[in-house]
Amino acid sequence: MDAGSVTTWLRALSSGQGEVAQNLWERYFARMVVLARNKLRASASRAADEEDIALSAFHSFFRAASEKRFPRLANRDDLWQVLVVLTARKAIDQRKYETRQKRADTATRPLDDAAIDTIVGTDPDPAFAAMVADEFRVLLEKLGDEQLRQIAVRKLEGFTNDEIAADLGCTVRTVGRRLALIRDLWEGSSSEGTENSDESR
Amino acid sequence: MSPADPTFDQLSLPAKQRVDAACARFETAWRDGHPDLAAYLGEVPEAEQPALLLELLMIELEFRRRQGESPTVEEYLVRFPASEAVLRRALRSLLMETDPDAVSEEASEKQQPLPPSVPGYNILHELGRGGMGVVYCARHTPLNRVVALKFILPGRQSDAQQRERFRREAEVIARLRHPNIVQIFDLGVTDAGCYLTLEFADGGSLRQRLNGSPMNPVLVARLMEPLVRAVMHAHRHGVIHRDIKPANILLSISGDSIFADNRPLPDIYTRGQTLYPVQPVSLRDCTPKLSDFGLARLLGGDPSGETAAAGTPAYMSPEQAAGEEACTPAVDMWALGATMYELLTGRPPFKGASARETLRLVLESFPVPPRTINPAIPGQLEAICLKCLQKNPADRTITARDLAQELHQFLHQPRRLGWRWLWSAMAVLVALAATAYALWCSLSW
């Protein structure tokens, strides 16, 4: 299998080459996290960076990666996938905007796998990693609720739903339910402003 | 909830937020007591109530399980008579969390047909699905008794062959009456095909309890002895099982314990039929029951037209693996040995990368002695196990009666404490004395 990126990994996953895909993802994840963390640290140094939830989350992803505790590359519902794909979509939009090709219906167009693959790339590009970090900060702020944030960060750190439930003292069902809500909030927020939101799904 | 009702995942974002908020309040209320689930349903519009009910139910079941309670379908049916499908869905999800096997079944369930409707029975949920058939847990409404309904999946055999196969299986089980053999109650026909009504074992199968690690040898002997007596009973009545394996050994929790003392049953099982065991009950409290006589033959065998190489490769005797028409008690003795081997060591005696490879190993190689894998196995048990795993059926002279006796002797012999134990005890005493001395010194300062 050639290296490819997110969509290729997901395809490999569904064709039974899960281990290969997981290895590529782990390599990508580890490098992206280092890049994003450095970028965040540089940009947040003016403010009180200890309070920066995105920065501290990237610290913990970094720790997870250095302890070889990688999030499983699961499926399209996985929060990392959502985060990476949303960022890639934003990058595509920006590029299109810059070349004055932005179309009005960006929110409703289907996911363009090939375009996302070129943005995500086989190796994380520092500029893209920085975008992931920024997007993550924005998305966390969108969640509003503290428990939602905690669940999102722990899930991205590679903890299982059972572990998160035990950690936060809630039911496993609640972790699953709130993860579905987080995905909706994130995906909804990437297309906000152009839809009527209610009953649109 | 009808199939058309949306689940939480299918709701719109604002609806999700409403349901989530109601769930959050319900979960908070559970920390202080036992809130009334129904009181929360009205917090969302009617269209979202089925999804909310399922979520609330799942939260409540999780809390009640943690508290050692055993929720039943019935108690919820009384409160939500129109929501049987939600209750079943909650139960299925509960199974998903408890039993990894059920997850794969759940995943493929979308393509599977709905449970058949059988007059007189209320089908509760699916228990298992194999290559040949599907088994449901059902309530026999006239007698208000929970049973297992076994159907043969259509398509593999003609109707006539199916019926003949079922009739034979029913006849074989009906011959046998033993506390460690799953009983048969009825043989019936419905639009969905014919079915057997069997005793329901509420503890799942022994296979679900295997996790790849060795079990306590004494527990293995305690589980095996009644099973061997069940096989002895079958052999005495001319029945050869031919497919003994952990998946065909069911566990009954509410039945007699394998311990003959008068220990009271865990009280969760004395309050009516359980929805599902709240927590996995220790194997010590389970009664093993031999089930699935689908491949059984009468001694001396009627060749019956089916291929002789039926069974499960990892537990199949060499003569079955070679495709011989094997209809002797020795076939079952091998399978008992293979099962015991797996319980003792954590893996079956022969396991290849494929079924073909496993069969080749069964035919050609010798099993690794159990004590090589787990030195804690007593030599006597290893010897018993290997007697059953003699390649040549002519050398496998051990009978079910011999095996039962040997296991009984093993279990009832007085245990001697060896020198090793004495040394360990002395080491502990010395360590204690040293600690006490050190403590005394530090205090006297």
JSON list of N, CA and C in Angstrom, two decimals, chain B residues 16-79:
[
{"chain": "B", "resi": 16, "resn": "LYS", "atom": "N", "xyz": [-30.94, 16.82, 19.62]},
{"chain": "B", "resi": 16, "resn": "LYS", "atom": "CA", "xyz": [-29.89, 16.13, 20.38]},
{"chain": "B", "resi": 16, "resn": "LYS", "atom": "C", "xyz": [-29.60, 16.91, 21.65]},
{"chain": "B", "resi": 17, "resn": "GLN", "atom": "N", "xyz": [-29.51, 18.23, 21.53]},
{"chain": "B", "resi": 17, "resn": "GLN", "atom": "CA", "xyz": [-29.18, 19.04, 22.70]},
{"chain": "B", "resi": 17, "resn": "GLN", "atom": "C", "xyz": [-30.27, 18.95, 23.77]},
{"chain": "B", "resi": 18, "resn": "ARG", "atom": "N", "xyz": [-31.53, 18.91, 23.31]},
{"chain": "B", "resi": 18, "resn": "ARG", "atom": "CA", "xyz": [-32.65, 18.80, 24.28]},
{"chain": "B", "resi": 18, "resn": "ARG", "atom": "C", "xyz": [-32.59, 17.46, 25.01]},
{"chain": "B", "resi": 19, "resn": "VAL", "atom": "N", "xyz": [-32.42, 16.38, 24.20]},
{"chain": "B", "resi": 19, "resn": "VAL", "atom": "CA", "xyz": [-32.38, 15.04, 24.81]},
{"chain": "B", "resi": 19, "resn": "VAL", "atom": "C", "xyz": [-31.18, 14.93, 25.74]},
{"chain": "B", "resi": 20, "resn": "ASP", "atom": "N", "xyz": [-30.04, 15.47, 25.29]},
{"chain": "B", "resi": 20, "resn": "ASP", "atom": "CA", "xyz": [-28.82, 15.38, 26.11]},
{"chain": "B", "resi": 20, "resn": "ASP", "atom": "C", "xyz": [-29.02, 16.12, 27.44]},
{"chain": "B", "resi": 21, "resn": "ALA", "atom": "N", "xyz": [-29.68, 17.28, 27.38]},
{"chain": "B", "resi": 21, "resn": "ALA", "atom": "CA", "xyz": [-29.89, 18.05, 28.61]},
{"chain": "B", "resi": 21, "resn": "ALA", "atom": "C", "xyz": [-30.78, 17.28, 29.59]},
{"chain": "B", "resi": 22, "resn": "ALA", "atom": "N", "xyz": [-31.84, 16.65, 29.06]},
{"chain": "B", "resi": 22, "resn": "ALA", "atom": "CA", "xyz": [-32.72, 15.86, 29.93]},
{"chain": "B", "resi": 22, "resn": "ALA", "atom": "C", "xyz": [-31.95, 14.69, 30.54]},
{"chain": "B", "resi": 23, "resn": "CYS", "atom": "N", "xyz": [-31.10, 14.05, 29.72]},
{"chain": "B", "resi": 23, "resn": "CYS", "atom": "CA", "xyz": [-30.30, 12.91, 30.21]},
{"chain": "B", "resi": 23, "resn": "CYS", "atom": "C", "xyz": [-29.35, 13.39, 31.31]},
{"chain": "B", "resi": 24, "resn": "ALA", "atom": "N", "xyz": [-28.75, 14.56, 31.11]},
{"chain": "B", "resi": 24, "resn": "ALA", "atom": "CA", "xyz": [-27.79, 15.08, 32.09]},
{"chain": "B", "resi": 24, "resn": "ALA", "atom": "C", "xyz": [-28.48, 15.31, 33.43]},
{"chain": "B", "resi": 25, "resn": "ARG", "atom": "N", "xyz": [-29.71, 15.86, 33.37]},
{"chain": "B", "resi": 25, "resn": "ARG", "atom": "CA", "xyz": [-30.44, 16.09, 34.63]},
{"chain": "B", "resi": 25, "resn": "ARG", "atom": "C", "xyz": [-30.79, 14.76, 35.30]},
{"chain": "B", "resi": 26, "resn": "PHE", "atom": "N", "xyz": [-31.18, 13.78, 34.47]},
{"chain": "B", "resi": 26, "resn": "PHE", "atom": "CA", "xyz": [-31.55, 12.46, 35.00]},
{"chain": "B", "resi": 26, "resn": "PHE", "atom": "C", "xyz": [-30.33, 11.81, 35.67]},
{"chain": "B", "resi": 27, "resn": "GLU", "atom": "N", "xyz": [-29.19, 11.92, 35.00]},
{"chain": "B", "resi": 27, "resn": "GLU", "atom": "CA", "xyz": [-27.98, 11.29, 35.55]},
{"chain": "B", "resi": 27, "resn": "GLU", "atom": "C", "xyz": [-27.56, 11.97, 36.86]},
{"chain": "B", "resi": 28, "resn": "THR", "atom": "N", "xyz": [-27.68, 13.28, 36.90]},
{"chain": "B", "resi": 28, "resn": "THR", "atom": "CA", "xyz": [-27.36, 13.99, 38.15]},
{"chain": "B", "resi": 28, "resn": "THR", "atom": "C", "xyz": [-28.29, 13.52, 39.27]},
{"chain": "B", "resi": 29, "resn": "ALA", "atom": "N", "xyz": [-29.59, 13.36, 38.93]},
{"chain": "B", "resi": 29, "resn": "ALA", "atom": "CA", "xyz": [-30.56, 12.94, 39.95]},
{"chain": "B", "resi": 29, "resn": "ALA", "atom": "C", "xyz": [-30.25, 11.53, 40.47]},
{"chain": "B", "resi": 30, "resn": "TRP", "atom": "N", "xyz": [-29.63, 10.71, 39.63]},
{"chain": "B", "resi": 30, "resn": "TRP", "atom": "CA", "xyz": [-29.29, 9.35, 40.07]},
{"chain": "B", "resi": 30, "resn": "TRP", "atom": "C", "xyz": [-28.24, 9.35, 41.18]},
{"chain": "B", "resi": 31, "resn": "ARG", "atom": "N", "xyz": [-27.46, 10.40, 41.24]},
{"chain": "B", "resi": 31, "resn": "ARG", "atom": "CA", "xyz": [-26.44, 10.45, 42.29]},
{"chain": "B", "resi": 31, "resn": "ARG", "atom": "C", "xyz": [-27.07, 10.58, 43.68]},
{"chain": "B", "resi": 32, "resn": "ASP", "atom": "N", "xyz": [-28.30, 11.14, 43.73]},
{"chain": "B", "resi": 32, "resn": "ASP", "atom": "CA", "xyz": [-28.96, 11.32, 45.03]},
{"chain": "B", "resi": 32, "resn": "ASP", "atom": "C", "xyz": [-30.02, 10.28, 45.31]},
{"chain": "B", "resi": 33, "resn": "GLY", "atom": "N", "xyz": [-30.35, 9.47, 44.37]},
{"chain": "B", "resi": 33, "resn": "GLY", "atom": "CA", "xyz": [-31.40, 8.49, 44.63]},
{"chain": "B", "resi": 33, "resn": "GLY", "atom": "C", "xyz": [-31.85, 7.83, 43.35]},
{"chain": "B", "resi": 34, "resn": "HIS", "atom": "N", "xyz": [-33.07, 7.41, 43.34]},
{"chain": "B", "resi": 34, "resn": "HIS", "atom": "CA", "xyz": [-33.59, 6.64, 42.22]},
{"chain": "B", "resi": 34, "resn": "HIS", "atom": "C", "xyz": [-34.67, 7.48, 41.54]},
{"chain": "B", "resi": 35, "resn": "PRO", "atom": "N", "xyz": [-34.29, 8.35, 40.58]},
{"chain": "B", "resi": 35, "resn": "PRO", "atom": "CA", "xyz": [-35.31, 9.23, 39.98]},
{"chain": "B", "resi": 35, "resn": "PRO", "atom": "C", "xyz": [-36.30, 8.45, 39.13]},
{"chain": "B", "resi": 36, "resn": "ASP", "atom": "N", "xyz": [-37.45, 9.04, 38.93]},
{"chain": "B", "resi": 36, "resn": "ASP", "atom": "CA", "xyz": [-38.47, 8.39, 38.10]},
{"chain": "B", "resi": 36, "resn": "ASP", "atom": "C", "xyz": [-38.24, 8.77, 36.64]},
{"chain": "B", "resi": 37, "resn": "LEU", "atom": "N", "xyz": [-37.90, 7.75, 35.89]},
{"chain": "B", "resi": 37, "resn": "LEU", "atom": "CA", "xyz": [-37.55, 7.92, 34.48]},
{"chain": "B", "resi": 37, "resn": "LEU", "atom": "C", "xyz": [-38.67, 8.61, 33.70]},
{"chain": "B", "resi": 38, "resn": "ALA", "atom": "N", "xyz": [-39.91, 8.20, 34.01]},
{"chain": "B", "resi": 38, "resn": "ALA", "atom": "CA", "xyz": [-41.05, 8.71, 33.24]},
{"chain": "B", "resi": 38, "resn": "ALA", "atom": "C", "xyz": [-41.21, 10.23, 33.37]},
{"chain": "B", "resi": 39, "resn": "ALA", "atom": "N", "xyz": [-40.77, 10.76, 34.52]},
{"chain": "B", "resi": 39, "resn": "ALA", "atom": "CA", "xyz": [-40.95, 12.19, 34.76]},
{"chain": "B", "resi": 39, "resn": "ALA", "atom": "C", "xyz": [-40.10, 13.03, 33.81]},
{"chain": "B", "resi": 40, "resn": "TYR", "atom": "N", "xyz": [-39.06, 12.43, 33.23]},
{"chain": "B", "resi": 40, "resn": "TYR", "atom": "CA", "xyz": [-38.16, 13.20, 32.36]},
{"chain": "B", "resi": 40, "resn": "TYR", "atom": "C", "xyz": [-38.60, 13.18, 30.91]},
{"chain": "B", "resi": 41, "resn": "LEU", "atom": "N", "xyz": [-39.47, 12.24, 30.57]},
{"chain": "B", "resi": 41, "resn": "LEU", "atom": "CA", "xyz": [-39.85, 12.08, 29.16]},
{"chain": "B", "resi": 41, "resn": "LEU", "atom": "C", "xyz": [-40.55, 13.33, 28.62]},
{"chain": "B", "resi": 42, "resn": "GLY", "atom": "N", "xyz": [-41.35, 13.97, 29.48]},
{"chain": "B", "resi": 42, "resn": "GLY", "atom": "CA", "xyz": [-42.11, 15.12, 29.03]},
{"chain": "B", "resi": 42, "resn": "GLY", "atom": "C", "xyz": [-41.26, 16.35, 28.73]},
{"chain": "B", "resi": 43, "resn": "GLU", "atom": "N", "xyz": [-39.97, 16.27, 29.03]},
{"chain": "B", "resi": 43, "resn": "GLU", "atom": "CA", "xyz": [-39.12, 17.45, 28.82]},
{"chain": "B", "resi": 43, "resn": "GLU", "atom": "C", "xyz": [-38.82, 17.73, 27.36]},
{"chain": "B", "resi": 44, "resn": "VAL", "atom": "N", "xyz": [-39.11, 16.75, 26.50]},
{"chain": "B", "resi": 44, "resn": "VAL", "atom": "CA", "xyz": [-38.81, 16.96, 25.07]},
{"chain": "B", "resi": 44, "resn": "VAL", "atom": "C", "xyz": [-40.08, 16.75, 24.26]},
{"chain": "B", "resi": 45, "resn": "PRO", "atom": "N", "xyz": [-40.14, 17.29, 23.03]},
{"chain": "B", "resi": 45, "resn": "PRO", "atom": "CA", "xyz": [-41.31, 17.08, 22.18]},
{"chain": "B", "resi": 45, "resn": "PRO", "atom": "C", "xyz": [-41.55, 15.58, 21.95]},
{"chain": "B", "resi": 46, "resn": "GLU", "atom": "N", "xyz": [-42.78, 15.26, 21.64]},
{"chain": "B", "resi": 46, "resn": "GLU", "atom": "CA", "xyz": [-43.18, 13.86, 21.55]},
{"chain": "B", "resi": 46, "resn": "GLU", "atom": "C", "xyz": [-42.33, 13.05, 20.56]},
{"chain": "B", "resi": 47, "resn": "ALA", "atom": "N", "xyz": [-41.97, 13.68, 19.45]},
{"chain": "B", "resi": 47, "resn": "ALA", "atom": "CA", "xyz": [-41.22, 12.96, 18.41]},
{"chain": "B", "resi": 47, "resn": "ALA", "atom": "C", "xyz": [-39.85, 12.50, 18.92]},
{"chain": "B", "resi": 48, "resn": "GLU", "atom": "N", "xyz": [-39.34, 13.19, 19.94]},
{"chain": "B", "resi": 48, "resn": "GLU", "atom": "CA", "xyz": [-38.01, 12.85, 20.44]},
{"chain": "B", "resi": 48, "resn": "GLU", "atom": "C", "xyz": [-38.07, 11.91, 21.64]},
{"chain": "B", "resi": 49, "resn": "GLN", "atom": "N", "xyz": [-39.30, 11.63, 22.10]},
{"chain": "B", "resi": 49, "resn": "GLN", "atom": "CA", "xyz": [-39.43, 10.84, 23.32]},
{"chain": "B", "resi": 49, "resn": "GLN", "atom": "C", "xyz": [-38.92, 9.39, 23.20]},
{"chain": "B", "resi": 50, "resn": "PRO", "atom": "N", "xyz": [-39.15, 8.71, 22.04]},
{"chain": "B", "resi": 50, "resn": "PRO", "atom": "CA", "xyz": [-38.60, 7.35, 21.96]},
{"chain": "B", "resi": 50, "resn": "PRO", "atom": "C", "xyz": [-37.09, 7.33, 22.13]},
{"chain": "B", "resi": 51, "resn": "ALA", "atom": "N", "xyz": [-36.40, 8.28, 21.48]},
{"chain": "B", "resi": 51, "resn": "ALA", "atom": "CA", "xyz": [-34.93, 8.34, 21.59]},
{"chain": "B", "resi": 51, "resn": "ALA", "atom": "C", "xyz": [-34.54, 8.64, 23.03]},
{"chain": "B", "resi": 52, "resn": "LEU", "atom": "N", "xyz": [-35.28, 9.56, 23.68]},
{"chain": "B", "resi": 52, "resn": "LEU", "atom": "CA", "xyz": [-34.96, 9.91, 25.06]},
{"chain": "B", "resi": 52, "resn": "LEU", "atom": "C", "xyz": [-35.18, 8.71, 25.98]},
{"chain": "B", "resi": 53, "resn": "LEU", "atom": "N", "xyz": [-36.28, 7.98, 25.74]},
{"chain": "B", "resi": 53, "resn": "LEU", "atom": "CA", "xyz": [-36.56, 6.82, 26.59]},
{"chain": "B", "resi": 53, "resn": "LEU", "atom": "C", "xyz": [-35.41, 5.82, 26.52]},
{"chain": "B", "resi": 54, "resn": "LEU", "atom": "N", "xyz": [-34.92, 5.57, 25.30]},
{"chain": "B", "resi": 54, "resn": "LEU", "atom": "CA", "xyz": [-33.82, 4.62, 25.15]},
{"chain": "B", "resi": 54, "resn": "LEU", "atom": "C", "xyz": [-32.58, 5.11, 25.92]},
{"chain": "B", "resi": 55, "resn": "GLU", "atom": "N", "xyz": [-32.27, 6.39, 25.79]},
{"chain": "B", "resi": 55, "resn": "GLU", "atom": "CA", "xyz": [-31.09, 6.93, 26.48]},
{"chain": "B", "resi": 55, "resn": "GLU", "atom": "C", "xyz": [-31.26, 6.85, 28.00]},
{"chain": "B", "resi": 56, "resn": "LEU", "atom": "N", "xyz": [-32.43, 7.25, 28.49]},
{"chain": "B", "resi": 56, "resn": "LEU", "atom": "CA", "xyz": [-32.67, 7.22, 29.94]},
{"chain": "B", "resi": 56, "resn": "LEU", "atom": "C", "xyz": [-32.59, 5.79, 30.47]},
{"chain": "B", "resi": 57, "resn": "LEU", "atom": "N", "xyz": [-33.15, 4.88, 29.68]},
{"chain": "B", "resi": 57, "resn": "LEU", "atom": "CA", "xyz": [-33.16, 3.48, 30.07]},
{"chain": "B", "resi": 57, "resn": "LEU", "atom": "C", "xyz": [-31.73, 2.95, 30.18]},
{"chain": "B", "resi": 58, "resn": "MET", "atom": "N", "xyz": [-30.90, 3.31, 29.20]},
{"chain": "B", "resi": 58, "resn": "MET", "atom": "CA", "xyz": [-29.52, 2.83, 29.21]},
{"chain": "B", "resi": 58, "resn": "MET", "atom": "C", "xyz": [-28.77, 3.38, 30.42]},
{"chain": "B", "resi": 59, "resn": "ILE", "atom": "N", "xyz": [-29.04, 4.64, 30.75]},
{"chain": "B", "resi": 59, "resn": "ILE", "atom": "CA", "xyz": [-28.37, 5.24, 31.92]},
{"chain": "B", "resi": 59, "resn": "ILE", "atom": "C", "xyz": [-28.84, 4.52, 33.19]},
{"chain": "B", "resi": 60, "resn": "GLU", "atom": "N", "xyz": [-30.17, 4.33, 33.27]},
{"chain": "B", "resi": 60, "resn": "GLU", "atom": "CA", "xyz": [-30.73, 3.69, 34.46]},
{"chain": "B", "resi": 60, "resn": "GLU", "atom": "C", "xyz": [-30.20, 2.26, 34.63]},
{"chain": "B", "resi": 61, "resn": "LEU", "atom": "N", "xyz": [-30.15, 1.52, 33.50]},
{"chain": "B", "resi": 61, "resn": "LEU", "atom": "CA", "xyz": [-29.65, 0.13, 33.59]},
{"chain": "B", "resi": 61, "resn": "LEU", "atom": "C", "xyz": [-28.20, 0.12, 34.06]},
{"chain": "B", "resi": 62, "resn": "GLU", "atom": "N", "xyz": [-27.43, 1.08, 33.58]},
{"chain": "B", "resi": 62, "resn": "GLU", "atom": "CA", "xyz": [-26.02, 1.13, 33.98]},
{"chain": "B", "resi": 62, "resn": "GLU", "atom": "C", "xyz": [-25.89, 1.39, 35.49]},
{"chain": "B", "resi": 63, "resn": "PHE", "atom": "N", "xyz": [-26.70, 2.33, 36.00]},
{"chain": "B", "resi": 63, "resn": "PHE", "atom": "CA", "xyz": [-26.67, 2.60, 37.44]},
{"chain": "B", "resi": 63, "resn": "PHE", "atom": "C", "xyz": [-27.16, 1.39, 38.24]},
{"chain": "B", "resi": 64, "resn": "ARG", "atom": "N", "xyz": [-28.25, 0.78, 37.77]},
{"chain": "B", "resi": 64, "resn": "ARG", "atom": "CA", "xyz": [-28.81, -0.34, 38.53]},
{"chain": "B", "resi": 64, "resn": "ARG", "atom": "C", "xyz": [-27.87, -1.54, 38.53]},
{"chain": "B", "resi": 65, "resn": "ARG", "atom": "N", "xyz": [-27.18, -1.75, 37.41]},
{"chain": "B", "resi": 65, "resn": "ARG", "atom": "CA", "xyz": [-26.20, -2.84, 37.38]},
{"chain": "B", "resi": 65, "resn": "ARG", "atom": "C", "xyz": [-25.08, -2.57, 38.37]},
{"chain": "B", "resi": 66, "resn": "ARG", "atom": "N", "xyz": [-24.63, -1.33, 38.42]},
{"chain": "B", "resi": 66, "resn": "ARG", "atom": "CA", "xyz": [-23.57, -0.97, 39.35]},
{"chain": "B", "resi": 66, "resn": "ARG", "atom": "C", "xyz": [-23.99, -1.24, 40.78]},
{"chain": "B", "resi": 67, "resn": "GLN", "atom": "N", "xyz": [-25.28, -1.04, 41.06]},
{"chain": "B", "resi": 67, "resn": "GLN", "atom": "CA", "xyz": [-25.76, -1.24, 42.42]},
{"chain": "B", "resi": 67, "resn": "GLN", "atom": "C", "xyz": [-26.12, -2.69, 42.70]},
{"chain": "B", "resi": 68, "resn": "GLY", "atom": "N", "xyz": [-25.81, -3.56, 41.75]},
{"chain": "B", "resi": 68, "resn": "GLY", "atom": "CA", "xyz": [-26.06, -4.99, 41.95]},
{"chain": "B", "resi": 68, "resn": "GLY", "atom": "C", "xyz": [-27.50, -5.39, 41.76]},
{"chain": "B", "resi": 69, "resn": "GLU", "atom": "N", "xyz": [-28.30, -4.53, 41.14]},
{"chain": "B", "resi": 69, "resn": "GLU", "atom": "CA", "xyz": [-29.70, -4.91, 40.91]},
{"chain": "B", "resi": 69, "resn": "GLU", "atom": "C", "xyz": [-29.81, -5.69, 39.60]},
{"chain": "B", "resi": 70, "resn": "SER", "atom": "N", "xyz": [-30.94, -6.34, 39.43]},
{"chain": "B", "resi": 70, "resn": "SER", "atom": "CA", "xyz": [-31.16, -7.07, 38.19]},
{"chain": "B", "resi": 70, "resn": "SER", "atom": "C", "xyz": [-32.47, -6.64, 37.55]},
{"chain": "B", "resi": 71, "resn": "PRO", "atom": "N", "xyz": [-32.40, -5.66, 36.68]},
{"chain": "B", "resi": 71, "resn": "PRO", "atom": "CA", "xyz": [-33.62, -5.19, 36.04]},
{"chain": "B", "resi": 71, "resn": "PRO", "atom": "C", "xyz": [-34.23, -6.28, 35.16]},
{"chain": "B", "resi": 72, "resn": "THR", "atom": "N", "xyz": [-35.54, -6.30, 35.08]},
{"chain": "B", "resi": 72, "resn": "THR", "atom": "CA", "xyz": [-36.19, -7.29, 34.21]},
{"chain": "B", "resi": 72, "resn": "THR", "atom": "C", "xyz": [-36.97, -6.56, 33.12]},
{"chain": "B", "resi": 73, "resn": "VAL", "atom": "N", "xyz": [-37.16, -7.28, 32.03]},
{"chain": "B", "resi": 73, "resn": "VAL", "atom": "CA", "xyz": [-37.94, -6.70, 30.93]},
{"chain": "B", "resi": 73, "resn": "VAL", "atom": "C", "xyz": [-39.35, -6.41, 31.43]},
{"chain": "B", "resi": 74, "resn": "GLU", "atom": "N", "xyz": [-39.86, -7.35, 32.25]},
{"chain": "B", "resi": 74, "resn": "GLU", "atom": "CA", "xyz": [-41.25, -7.28, 32.67]},
{"chain": "B", "resi": 74, "resn": "GLU", "atom": "C", "xyz": [-41.56, -6.00, 33.44]},
{"chain": "B", "resi": 75, "resn": "GLU", "atom": "N", "xyz": [-40.69, -5.64, 34.39]},
{"chain": "B", "resi": 75, "resn": "GLU", "atom": "CA", "xyz": [-41.00, -4.48, 35.21]},
{"chain": "B", "resi": 75, "resn": "GLU", "atom": "C", "xyz": [-41.08, -3.22, 34.36]},
{"chain": "B", "resi": 76, "resn": "TYR", "atom": "N", "xyz": [-40.26, -3.15, 33.30]},
{"chain": "B", "resi": 76, "resn": "TYR", "atom": "CA", "xyz": [-40.33, -1.99, 32.43]},
{"chain": "B", "resi": 76, "resn": "TYR", "atom": "C", "xyz": [-41.53, -2.07, 31.49]},
{"chain": "B", "resi": 77, "resn": "LEU", "atom": "N", "xyz": [-41.87, -3.31, 31.11]},
{"chain": "B", "resi": 77, "resn": "LEU", "atom": "CA", "xyz": [-43.03, -3.46, 30.23]},
{"chain": "B", "resi": 77, "resn": "LEU", "atom": "C", "xyz": [-44.31, -2.98, 30.91]},
{"chain": "B", "resi": 78, "resn": "VAL", "atom": "N", "xyz": [-44.39, -3.21, 32.22]},
{"chain": "B", "resi": 78, "resn": "VAL", "atom": "CA", "xyz": [-45.55, -2.75, 32.97]},
{"chain": "B", "resi": 78, "resn": "VAL", "atom": "C", "xyz": [-45.62, -1.22, 32.92]},
{"chain": "B", "resi": 79, "resn": "ARG", "atom": "N", "xyz": [-44.45, -0.59, 33.03]},
{"chain": "B", "resi": 79, "resn": "ARG", "atom": "CA", "xyz": [-44.44, 0.88, 33.06]},
{"chain": "B", "resi": 79, "resn": "ARG", "atom": "C", "xyz": [-44.56, 1.48, 31.66]}
]
